[in-house]
Amino acid sequence: MTRPLRIAAATLLGLTIWQAVVILGELPRFILPGPHPVFATLWTSRALIAEHAVVTATEVLLGLGLGAGLGFASAIALAASPIARSLLRPMLVFSQAIPVFALAPILTLWLGYGLWSKVAMALLIIYFPVTSAFFDALMRTPPGWLELARVMNAAPGRLLWRLRVPAAMPGFASGLRLAAVYAPIGAIIGEWVGASQGLGYLMLLANGRAKIDLMFAALIVLAVLTLALHAAVDATCRRLWDG
Amino acid sequence: MSGPPALHLAGRATIEGRAIFGPLSLEAPAGEWTCLLGPSGVGKSTVLRLLAGLGDEVLFAGEAAAGDGAPLSGRVALMAQTDLLMPWLDVTANVTLGTRLRGRRAQRDRALEVLEVLDCVGLSSHAAKRPNALSGGQRQRVALARTLMEDRPVVLLDEPFSALDARSRALMQDLSAELLAGRTVLHVTHDTAEAARLGQHVLLMMDGGITSVTPPPGPIPRRYDAPETLDFQGRLLRMLMEPG
């Protein structure tokens, strides 16, 4: 089976299971609507959903870009300087002990109900995976390469930028792949805590008004956005760093 | 710069209290090819690492130095068991790795030099390829080209041909003997055939210490099927099998 065919088959199977659960469980429409009403709502409310999807996508992309950039810079600082390592690493680990969810209300308080509190959430949720994946890779340069560089009398800065960083790019890439899946989670949590726009906000709104079809339609769009983002990041990483 | 220096190592080495080699002494004469032959685990690579200025993990009591008394750092090139090519760089960039890592500007005549060196190892047409597009033998030739580009008087070889098939290995031996002629080469190997072909001096390293074995006269590389090469190979193997 070719890849598109496999994806189509898997989608069909998923939809069939969904429909079967609705029919066999005799579930009312306000608990779990079947695929048909959800897709009908997706079509009729497409303008509304698209408007909110653009907001969420913007938050996610900004958060991903800034978080990846910050993670990249932090990992290099940590790898380059033992002082940075001894000072920052405990802080980094401690910051992970605070659930990002718990920070959402504070971020909303500080940054307001607009775009930036959600960007900050997405950034925070991906910062650690990116930093830690890239830092680990930077610290695991194959020893043979390091020894070759030493015999060649490599300058320390050059060693970092010409050898350790490029050698660690696959590690950065795996951090980015994780980030592509985590960043939307951050943005949605941000929207749940306080927002007037975005798919997370739309889902809460639809839930409150018992428009369960719309809620599921927004959820599907969110899932598709996340998958598309992951695929795009994966393809970019593959092309740049061969996996 | 004066001619290539001889290499001298004397002493004992331990790693975390475990003896790697006992008190021993070896000399690699200036401008000639010395093979250090011995079974695995006898400490051959440690000898090489000490001379290369590596081996931080080794506690070494003794002296590893150049015969002319000047420091070895900056005068040594290393060719390891694996080719150590950077997969993200093309062949040309891999060959000029040393220049890149030292941070000197790439000069125009270096570009010409790269072409010459690649031509010497027969890889002119592969200059823009990435290492993963090359065969094992070709990759090891890139590593040789990189070693040549370093243009250092001392070349340390740590079983660089051991992973190649018989034909590629023989070709690499010929090519290396030709291109590294005139430098002080210390070549660690566990292959008696290789030592018999390449060694102008052959040092047999066993648990008991180092014995120098006189190879047949004549230039290197010796023919792989010449009777005196095969005879010498047999003798080396016999000494490995029946020490004492």
Short mmCIF file of C-alpha atoms in Angstrom, two decimals:
data_model
loop_
_atom_site.label_atom_id
_atom_site.label_comp_id
_atom_site.label_asym_id
_atom_site.label_seq_id
_atom_site.Cartn_x
_atom_site.Cartn_y
_atom_site.Cartn_z
CA MET A 1 0.00 0.00 0.00
CA THR A 2 1.29 3.46 -0.82
CA ARG A 3 1.45 6.08 1.90
CA PRO A 4 -1.60 8.17 0.86
CA LEU A 5 -3.61 4.96 0.56
CA ARG A 6 -2.55 3.86 4.04
CA ILE A 7 -3.52 7.24 5.50
CA ALA A 8 -6.91 7.09 3.73
CA ALA A 9 -7.52 3.56 5.02
CA ALA A 10 -6.59 4.52 8.58
CA THR A 11 -8.85 7.58 8.44
CA LEU A 12 -11.73 5.47 7.15
CA LEU A 13 -11.20 2.93 9.93
CA GLY A 14 -11.20 5.71 12.53
CA LEU A 15 -14.41 7.20 11.18
CA THR A 16 -16.05 3.76 11.11
CA ILE A 17 -15.15 3.11 14.75
CA TRP A 18 -16.44 6.56 15.70
CA GLN A 19 -19.76 5.95 13.91
CA ALA A 20 -20.03 2.45 15.38
CA VAL A 21 -19.56 3.77 18.93
CA VAL A 22 -22.30 6.35 18.36
CA ILE A 23 -24.74 3.76 16.97
CA LEU A 24 -23.98 0.84 19.28
CA GLY A 25 -23.76 2.99 22.41
CA GLU A 26 -26.94 4.83 21.43
CA LEU A 27 -25.18 8.00 22.48
CA PRO A 28 -27.20 11.22 22.34
CA ARG A 29 -25.87 13.96 20.09
CA PHE A 30 -24.96 16.25 23.01
CA ILE A 31 -22.58 13.59 24.38
CA LEU A 32 -20.90 12.33 21.20
CA PRO A 33 -22.16 13.44 17.81
CA GLY A 34 -21.42 11.14 14.86
CA PRO A 35 -19.02 12.03 12.06
CA HIS A 36 -21.75 13.30 9.81
CA PRO A 37 -23.14 16.16 11.96
CA VAL A 38 -19.59 17.13 12.96
CA PHE A 39 -18.40 17.43 9.37
CA ALA A 40 -21.61 19.21 8.42
CA THR A 41 -20.93 21.78 11.17
CA LEU A 42 -17.29 21.99 10.08
CA TRP A 43 -18.51 22.99 6.63
CA THR A 44 -21.26 25.40 7.66
CA SER A 45 -19.09 27.10 10.33
CA ARG A 46 -15.92 27.07 8.25
CA ALA A 47 -15.48 30.85 8.28
CA LEU A 48 -15.82 31.01 12.07
CA ILE A 49 -13.49 28.05 12.64
CA ALA A 50 -10.92 29.36 10.17
CA GLU A 51 -10.84 32.73 11.90
CA HIS A 52 -10.06 31.11 15.24
CA ALA A 53 -7.68 28.58 13.69
CA VAL A 54 -5.57 31.40 12.26
CA VAL A 55 -5.23 32.89 15.75
CA THR A 56 -4.17 29.56 17.29
CA ALA A 57 -1.78 28.81 14.41
CA THR A 58 -0.14 32.22 14.87
CA GLU A 59 0.33 31.59 18.60
CA VAL A 60 1.75 28.15 17.96
CA LEU A 61 4.16 29.25 15.23
CA LEU A 62 5.43 32.23 17.21
CA GLY A 63 5.84 30.08 20.31
CA LEU A 64 7.60 27.38 18.33
CA GLY A 65 9.97 29.81 16.64
CA LEU A 66 10.84 31.72 19.80
CA GLY A 67 11.05 28.58 21.95
CA ALA A 68 13.26 26.80 19.44
CA GLY A 69 15.53 29.85 19.14
CA LEU A 70 15.79 30.26 22.89
CA GLY A 71 16.35 26.52 23.37
CA PHE A 72 19.08 26.53 20.72
CA ALA A 73 20.88 29.46 22.34
CA SER A 74 20.53 28.04 25.87
CA ALA A 75 21.86 24.62 24.89
CA ILE A 76 24.89 26.22 23.23
CA ALA A 77 25.56 28.41 26.26
CA LEU A 78 25.29 25.35 28.51
CA ALA A 79 27.58 23.29 26.30
CA ALA A 80 30.14 26.06 25.84
CA SER A 81 30.51 27.19 29.42
CA PRO A 82 30.91 25.04 32.54
CA ILE A 83 29.89 28.09 34.63
CA ALA A 84 26.61 28.37 32.72
CA ARG A 85 26.15 24.64 33.24
CA SER A 86 26.59 24.78 37.00
CA LEU A 87 24.34 27.85 37.36
CA LEU A 88 21.61 27.28 34.80
CA ARG A 89 21.14 23.54 34.75
CA PRO A 90 19.62 23.25 38.25
CA MET A 91 17.33 26.17 37.41
CA LEU A 92 16.31 24.49 34.22
CA VAL A 93 15.46 21.25 35.98
CA PHE A 94 13.65 23.12 38.78
CA SER A 95 11.59 25.02 36.22
CA GLN A 96 10.39 21.67 34.96
CA ALA A 97 9.12 20.77 38.41
CA ILE A 98 6.50 23.52 38.04
CA PRO A 99 3.65 22.25 35.85
CA VAL A 100 3.28 24.61 32.90
CA PHE A 101 -0.50 24.38 33.39
CA ALA A 102 -0.13 26.08 36.74
CA LEU A 103 1.69 28.98 35.13
CA ALA A 104 -1.08 29.77 32.67
CA PRO A 105 -3.10 32.03 35.00
CA ILE A 106 0.05 33.92 36.00
CA LEU A 107 1.06 34.43 32.39
CA THR A 108 -2.41 35.71 31.59
CA LEU A 109 -2.12 38.10 34.53
CA TRP A 110 1.24 39.38 33.32
CA LEU A 111 0.77 39.37 29.58
CA GLY A 112 -2.96 39.94 29.26
CA TYR A 113 -5.69 38.10 27.41
CA GLY A 114 -4.21 38.62 23.98
CA LEU A 115 -1.76 36.75 21.79
CA TRP A 116 1.38 36.94 23.93
CA SER A 117 0.25 34.99 26.97
CA LYS A 118 -0.47 32.05 24.62
CA VAL A 119 2.83 32.48 22.79
CA ALA A 120 4.57 32.45 26.17
CA MET A 121 2.74 29.22 27.13
CA ALA A 122 3.73 27.51 23.89
CA LEU A 123 7.29 28.78 24.33
CA LEU A 124 7.54 27.54 27.93
CA ILE A 125 6.18 24.12 27.13
CA ILE A 126 8.68 23.48 24.33
CA TYR A 127 11.71 25.27 25.78
CA PHE A 128 12.84 22.40 27.97
CA PRO A 129 12.48 19.53 25.44
CA VAL A 130 14.35 21.55 22.78
CA THR A 131 17.11 22.69 25.15
CA SER A 132 17.58 19.30 26.70
CA ALA A 133 17.58 17.31 23.44
CA PHE A 134 20.06 19.70 21.82
CA PHE A 135 22.26 20.01 24.90
CA ASP A 136 22.48 16.23 25.30
CA ALA A 137 23.50 15.92 21.66
CA LEU A 138 26.10 18.69 22.06
CA MET A 139 27.66 16.83 24.98
CA ARG A 140 27.77 13.57 23.02
CA THR A 141 30.00 14.47 20.12
CA PRO A 142 31.64 11.20 19.05
CA PRO A 143 34.99 11.09 20.93
CA GLY A 144 36.87 10.13 17.75
CA TRP A 145 35.90 13.43 16.14
CA LEU A 146 36.94 15.41 19.22
CA GLU A 147 40.30 13.66 19.30
CA LEU A 148 40.86 14.26 15.60
CA ALA A 149 40.06 17.95 16.17
CA ARG A 150 42.48 18.05 19.09
CA VAL A 151 45.33 16.57 17.05
CA MET A 152 44.48 19.18 14.39
CA ASN A 153 44.91 21.91 17.06
CA ALA A 154 41.32 23.15 16.63
CA ALA A 155 40.43 26.56 18.10
CA PRO A 156 37.77 26.16 20.85
CA GLY A 157 35.17 28.40 19.20
CA ARG A 158 35.67 26.71 15.85
CA LEU A 159 35.43 23.31 17.48
CA LEU A 160 32.02 24.26 18.85
CA TRP A 161 30.56 25.84 15.72
CA ARG A 162 32.16 23.71 13.04
CA LEU A 163 32.02 20.33 14.73
CA ARG A 164 29.95 20.01 17.89
CA VAL A 165 26.97 22.08 16.71
CA PRO A 166 26.61 20.44 13.28
CA ALA A 167 27.15 17.01 14.85
CA ALA A 168 24.35 17.76 17.33
CA MET A 169 21.79 18.95 14.78
CA PRO A 170 19.97 15.59 14.67
CA GLY A 171 19.44 16.03 18.43
CA PHE A 172 18.07 19.54 17.86
CA ALA A 173 15.82 18.07 15.18
CA SER A 174 14.33 15.51 17.57
CA GLY A 175 13.71 18.32 20.06
CA LEU A 176 11.92 20.29 17.34
CA ARG A 177 9.75 17.31 16.41
CA LEU A 178 8.59 17.02 20.01
CA ALA A 179 8.09 20.78 20.12
CA ALA A 180 5.82 20.68 17.09
CA VAL A 181 3.45 18.43 19.03
CA TYR A 182 3.78 20.23 22.39
CA ALA A 183 3.45 23.81 21.20
CA PRO A 184 -0.29 23.54 20.33
CA ILE A 185 -0.93 22.09 23.81
CA GLY A 186 0.61 25.20 25.34
CA ALA A 187 -1.41 27.54 23.16
CA ILE A 188 -4.69 25.74 23.91
CA ILE A 189 -4.09 25.77 27.67
CA GLY A 190 -3.42 29.50 27.38
CA GLU A 191 -6.68 29.97 25.53
CA TRP A 192 -8.65 27.99 28.09
CA VAL A 193 -7.39 30.13 30.91
CA GLY A 194 -8.38 33.37 29.29
CA ALA A 195 -8.89 34.39 25.72
CA SER A 196 -11.40 35.84 23.30
CA GLN A 197 -10.05 34.12 20.22
CA GLY A 198 -8.54 30.80 19.11
CA LEU A 199 -9.64 27.20 18.76
CA GLY A 200 -9.33 26.51 22.50
CA TYR A 201 -11.57 29.48 23.22
CA LEU A 202 -14.02 28.33 20.53
CA MET A 203 -14.20 24.84 22.06
CA LEU A 204 -14.99 26.23 25.51
CA LEU A 205 -17.57 28.57 24.04
CA ALA A 206 -19.23 25.80 22.01
CA ASN A 207 -19.24 23.52 25.06
CA GLY A 208 -20.91 26.18 27.18
CA ARG A 209 -23.61 26.64 24.58
CA ALA A 210 -24.09 22.88 24.11
CA LYS A 211 -22.88 23.11 20.52
CA ILE A 212 -21.07 19.82 20.77
CA ASP A 213 -20.85 19.45 16.97
CA LEU A 214 -18.89 22.69 16.78
CA MET A 215 -16.64 21.62 19.64
CA PHE A 216 -15.69 18.43 17.84
CA ALA A 217 -15.25 20.29 14.56
CA ALA A 218 -12.79 22.68 16.26
CA LEU A 219 -11.02 19.70 17.84
CA ILE A 220 -10.59 18.03 14.45
CA VAL A 221 -9.15 21.22 12.96
CA LEU A 222 -6.74 21.50 15.89
CA ALA A 223 -5.60 17.91 15.42
CA VAL A 224 -5.09 18.42 11.69
CA LEU A 225 -3.12 21.62 12.34
CA THR A 226 -0.87 19.79 14.80
CA LEU A 227 -0.31 16.90 12.40
CA ALA A 228 0.50 19.31 9.56
CA LEU A 229 2.95 21.21 11.76
CA HIS A 230 4.67 18.01 12.84
CA ALA A 231 4.90 16.81 9.25
CA ALA A 232 6.32 20.15 8.10
CA VAL A 233 8.92 20.23 10.90
CA ASP A 234 9.81 16.59 10.26
CA ALA A 235 10.25 17.17 6.53
CA THR A 236 12.40 20.26 7.12
CA CYS A 237 14.61 18.47 9.64
CA ARG A 238 15.00 15.51 7.33
CA ARG A 239 16.06 17.67 4.43
CA LEU A 240 18.50 19.73 6.46
CA TRP A 241 20.09 17.07 8.64
CA ASP A 242 19.28 13.72 7.03
CA GLY A 243 17.03 12.64 9.87
CA MET B 1 61.36 23.37 9.02
CA SER B 2 64.02 20.72 9.48
CA GLY B 3 63.26 17.15 8.52
CA PRO B 4 60.72 14.96 10.30
CA PRO B 5 61.66 13.98 13.86
CA ALA B 6 62.10 10.50 15.24
CA LEU B 7 59.62 9.34 17.87
CA HIS B 8 60.57 8.05 21.24
CA LEU B 9 58.44 6.56 23.97
CA ALA B 10 59.59 4.99 27.21
CA GLY B 11 57.68 4.27 30.38
CA ARG B 12 54.69 2.48 31.79
CA ALA B 13 50.99 3.20 31.48
CA THR B 14 48.00 2.43 33.68
CA ILE B 15 44.31 3.25 33.39
CA GLU B 16 42.52 3.43 36.75
CA GLY B 17 45.18 1.30 38.39
CA ARG B 18 45.05 -1.37 35.69
CA ALA B 19 48.36 -1.84 33.89
CA ILE B 20 48.09 -1.18 30.14
CA PHE B 21 51.71 -1.78 29.35
CA GLY B 22 54.68 -2.40 31.56
CA PRO B 23 57.97 -0.57 31.38
CA LEU B 24 58.88 -0.52 27.71
CA SER B 25 60.79 1.59 25.29
CA LEU B 26 60.32 2.12 21.57
CA GLU B 27 61.88 4.22 18.86
CA ALA B 28 60.45 5.13 15.47
CA PRO B 29 63.28 6.44 13.27
CA ALA B 30 62.91 9.79 11.53
CA GLY B 31 61.36 9.83 8.07
CA GLU B 32 60.68 6.10 8.00
CA TRP B 33 57.73 3.76 8.33
CA THR B 34 57.56 1.82 11.58
CA CYS B 35 54.91 -0.83 12.19
CA LEU B 36 53.88 -1.56 15.76
CA LEU B 37 52.44 -5.06 15.56
CA GLY B 38 50.75 -6.95 18.31
CA PRO B 39 47.59 -8.69 19.49
CA SER B 40 44.52 -6.74 20.60
CA GLY B 41 44.56 -5.36 24.11
CA VAL B 42 48.32 -5.14 24.45
CA GLY B 43 48.33 -1.34 24.56
CA LYS B 44 49.39 -0.50 21.00
CA SER B 45 46.74 2.16 20.58
CA THR B 46 47.64 3.67 23.94
CA VAL B 47 51.21 4.16 22.68
CA LEU B 48 49.81 5.99 19.69
CA ARG B 49 47.40 8.09 21.75
CA LEU B 50 50.17 9.19 24.07
CA LEU B 51 52.31 10.30 21.13
CA ALA B 52 49.30 12.12 19.65
CA GLY B 53 48.86 14.07 22.88
CA LEU B 54 45.59 12.28 23.64
CA GLY B 55 44.98 9.68 26.28
CA ASP B 56 43.88 11.88 29.20
CA GLU B 57 42.48 8.73 30.74
CA VAL B 58 45.93 7.14 30.85
CA LEU B 59 48.29 7.54 33.78
CA PHE B 60 51.65 7.52 32.04
CA ALA B 61 54.95 7.51 33.86
CA GLY B 62 57.67 8.13 31.35
CA GLU B 63 58.40 10.09 28.25
CA ALA B 64 56.64 10.32 24.88
CA ALA B 65 58.45 12.82 22.72
CA ALA B 66 60.09 13.73 19.45
CA GLY B 67 63.72 12.82 18.94
CA ASP B 68 64.64 16.47 18.29
CA GLY B 69 63.36 17.59 21.67
CA ALA B 70 60.76 20.03 20.28
CA PRO B 71 57.11 19.50 21.25
CA LEU B 72 55.07 17.12 19.10
CA SER B 73 51.89 19.16 19.24
CA GLY B 74 51.16 20.67 15.84
CA ARG B 75 53.52 18.28 14.08
CA VAL B 76 51.31 15.18 14.21
CA ALA B 77 48.52 13.94 11.97
CA LEU B 78 46.29 11.06 13.00
CA MET B 79 44.46 8.48 10.94
CA ALA B 80 42.16 6.35 13.04
CA GLN B 81 40.49 2.99 12.60
CA THR B 82 37.30 4.66 11.39
CA ASP B 83 37.47 7.35 8.74
CA LEU B 84 35.95 10.02 11.05
CA LEU B 85 34.46 11.89 8.11
CA MET B 86 31.82 14.52 8.91
CA PRO B 87 28.62 13.39 7.17
CA TRP B 88 27.39 16.98 6.74
CA LEU B 89 30.49 18.09 4.80
CA ASP B 90 31.35 17.19 1.24
CA VAL B 91 34.66 15.55 0.35
CA THR B 92 36.49 18.84 -0.23
CA ALA B 93 35.31 20.29 3.07
CA ASN B 94 36.26 17.09 4.89
CA VAL B 95 39.72 17.16 3.39
CA THR B 96 40.24 20.77 4.54
CA LEU B 97 38.78 20.14 8.00
CA GLY B 98 42.03 21.03 9.79
CA THR B 99 42.17 24.50 8.22
CA ARG B 100 38.53 25.10 9.10
CA LEU B 101 39.00 24.03 12.70
CA ARG B 102 42.12 26.13 13.19
CA GLY B 103 40.33 29.16 11.79
CA ARG B 104 42.86 30.30 9.27
CA ARG B 105 41.42 31.80 6.17
CA ALA B 106 41.20 29.35 3.32
CA GLN B 107 43.75 30.65 0.86
CA ARG B 108 43.36 30.34 -2.87
CA ASP B 109 46.40 28.13 -3.29
CA ARG B 110 44.86 25.77 -0.74
CA ALA B 111 42.04 25.17 -3.22
CA LEU B 112 44.63 24.11 -5.76
CA GLU B 113 46.29 21.96 -3.15
CA VAL B 114 42.99 20.21 -2.42
CA LEU B 115 42.62 19.36 -6.09
CA GLU B 116 46.13 17.94 -6.18
CA VAL B 117 45.62 15.87 -3.07
CA LEU B 118 42.27 14.54 -4.28
CA ASP B 119 43.91 13.69 -7.56
CA CYS B 120 46.65 11.78 -5.71
CA VAL B 121 44.09 9.61 -3.94
CA GLY B 122 42.03 9.25 -7.12
CA LEU B 123 38.94 11.08 -5.90
CA SER B 124 38.92 14.19 -8.14
CA SER B 125 35.54 13.31 -9.54
CA HIS B 126 34.04 12.87 -6.05
CA ALA B 127 35.04 16.27 -4.63
CA ALA B 128 31.46 17.49 -4.18
CA LYS B 129 30.02 14.24 -2.83
CA ARG B 130 28.98 13.61 0.74
CA PRO B 131 30.70 10.73 2.58
CA ASN B 132 27.56 8.58 2.61
CA ALA B 133 27.73 8.44 -1.19
CA LEU B 134 31.16 6.78 -1.03
CA SER B 135 32.32 3.21 -0.48
CA GLY B 136 34.36 2.21 2.56
CA GLY B 137 37.57 2.24 0.55
CA GLN B 138 36.82 5.66 -0.92
CA ARG B 139 36.01 7.05 2.51
CA GLN B 140 39.32 5.85 3.87
CA ARG B 141 41.02 7.52 0.88
CA VAL B 142 39.31 10.78 1.83
CA ALA B 143 40.71 10.30 5.33
CA LEU B 144 44.16 9.81 3.80
CA ALA B 145 43.70 12.97 1.73
CA ARG B 146 42.72 14.84 4.90
CA THR B 147 45.87 13.52 6.59
CA LEU B 148 47.98 14.68 3.63
CA MET B 149 46.38 18.13 3.68
CA GLU B 150 47.52 18.53 7.27
CA ASP B 151 51.04 18.20 5.89
CA ARG B 152 52.57 17.20 9.21
CA PRO B 153 55.99 15.54 9.50
CA VAL B 154 54.71 12.81 11.83
CA VAL B 155 51.79 10.57 10.86
CA LEU B 156 50.21 8.19 13.33
CA LEU B 157 48.10 5.38 11.88
CA ASP B 158 45.80 3.41 14.16
CA GLU B 159 44.74 0.34 12.16
CA PRO B 160 43.22 2.57 9.48
CA PHE B 161 42.80 -0.22 6.93
CA SER B 162 41.50 -2.98 9.20
CA ALA B 163 37.84 -2.54 8.21
CA LEU B 164 38.49 -2.69 4.46
CA ASP B 165 38.13 -5.69 2.17
CA ALA B 166 41.37 -7.41 1.08
CA ARG B 167 41.64 -5.61 -2.25
CA SER B 168 40.84 -2.13 -0.95
CA ARG B 169 43.24 -2.72 1.90
CA ALA B 170 46.13 -3.65 -0.41
CA LEU B 171 45.39 -0.62 -2.60
CA MET B 172 45.28 1.69 0.42
CA GLN B 173 48.58 0.24 1.65
CA ASP B 174 50.22 1.00 -1.71
CA LEU B 175 48.77 4.49 -1.86
CA SER B 176 49.70 5.35 1.73
CA ALA B 177 53.26 4.05 1.35
CA GLU B 178 53.67 6.21 -1.74
CA LEU B 179 52.08 9.38 -0.39
CA LEU B 180 53.44 9.30 3.15
CA ALA B 181 57.02 8.53 2.08
CA GLY B 182 59.56 10.76 3.80
CA ARG B 183 57.43 11.32 6.90
CA THR B 184 57.89 9.60 10.24
CA VAL B 185 55.09 7.07 10.26
CA LEU B 186 54.11 4.98 13.27
CA HIS B 187 51.56 2.45 12.15
CA VAL B 188 49.70 0.38 14.73
CA THR B 189 48.35 -2.84 13.27
CA HIS B 190 47.33 -6.33 14.29
CA ASP B 191 47.71 -7.63 10.76
CA THR B 192 50.99 -9.50 10.13
CA ALA B 193 50.52 -9.24 6.34
CA GLU B 194 50.23 -5.48 6.63
CA ALA B 195 53.34 -5.17 8.79
CA ALA B 196 55.24 -7.43 6.37
CA ARG B 197 54.31 -5.17 3.44
CA LEU B 198 54.79 -1.75 4.97
CA GLY B 199 57.25 -1.83 7.87
CA GLN B 200 60.74 -0.46 7.27
CA HIS B 201 60.96 -1.27 10.95
CA VAL B 202 58.70 -3.75 12.66
CA LEU B 203 58.21 -3.68 16.40
CA LEU B 204 56.45 -6.66 17.90
CA MET B 205 54.54 -5.63 21.02
CA MET B 206 53.60 -8.45 23.39
CA ASP B 207 52.76 -8.61 27.08
CA GLY B 208 56.45 -9.13 27.79
CA GLY B 209 57.57 -5.96 26.01
CA ILE B 210 58.74 -4.88 22.58
CA THR B 211 60.98 -6.82 20.20
CA SER B 212 62.36 -5.34 17.02
CA VAL B 213 62.15 -7.71 14.04
CA THR B 214 64.29 -6.99 10.98
CA PRO B 215 62.22 -6.96 7.80
CA PRO B 216 63.53 -8.00 4.39
CA PRO B 217 65.56 -5.29 2.62
CA GLY B 218 64.14 -3.19 -0.20
CA PRO B 219 61.67 -0.34 -0.59
CA ILE B 220 58.08 -0.38 0.65
CA PRO B 221 55.40 -1.31 -0.13
CA ARG B 222 56.70 -4.83 -0.60
CA ARG B 223 54.78 -6.96 -3.05
CA TYR B 224 52.01 -8.83 -1.27
CA ASP B 225 52.89 -12.10 -3.01
CA ALA B 226 56.69 -11.85 -3.04
CA PRO B 227 58.27 -14.89 -1.32
CA GLU B 228 60.28 -12.75 1.11
CA THR B 229 57.14 -10.80 2.12
CA LEU B 230 55.21 -14.01 2.74
CA ASP B 231 58.16 -15.52 4.53
CA PHE B 232 58.46 -12.46 6.78
CA GLN B 233 54.73 -12.52 7.44
CA GLY B 234 55.02 -16.17 8.47
CA ARG B 235 57.87 -15.32 10.77
CA LEU B 236 55.89 -12.53 12.44
CA LEU B 237 52.90 -14.78 12.92
CA ARG B 238 55.11 -17.49 14.38
CA MET B 239 56.52 -15.00 16.88
CA LEU B 240 52.98 -14.00 17.85
CA MET B 241 51.87 -17.61 18.22
CA GLU B 242 54.95 -18.94 19.98
CA PRO B 243 56.38 -16.21 22.16
CA GLY B 244 59.71 -16.80 23.87
#
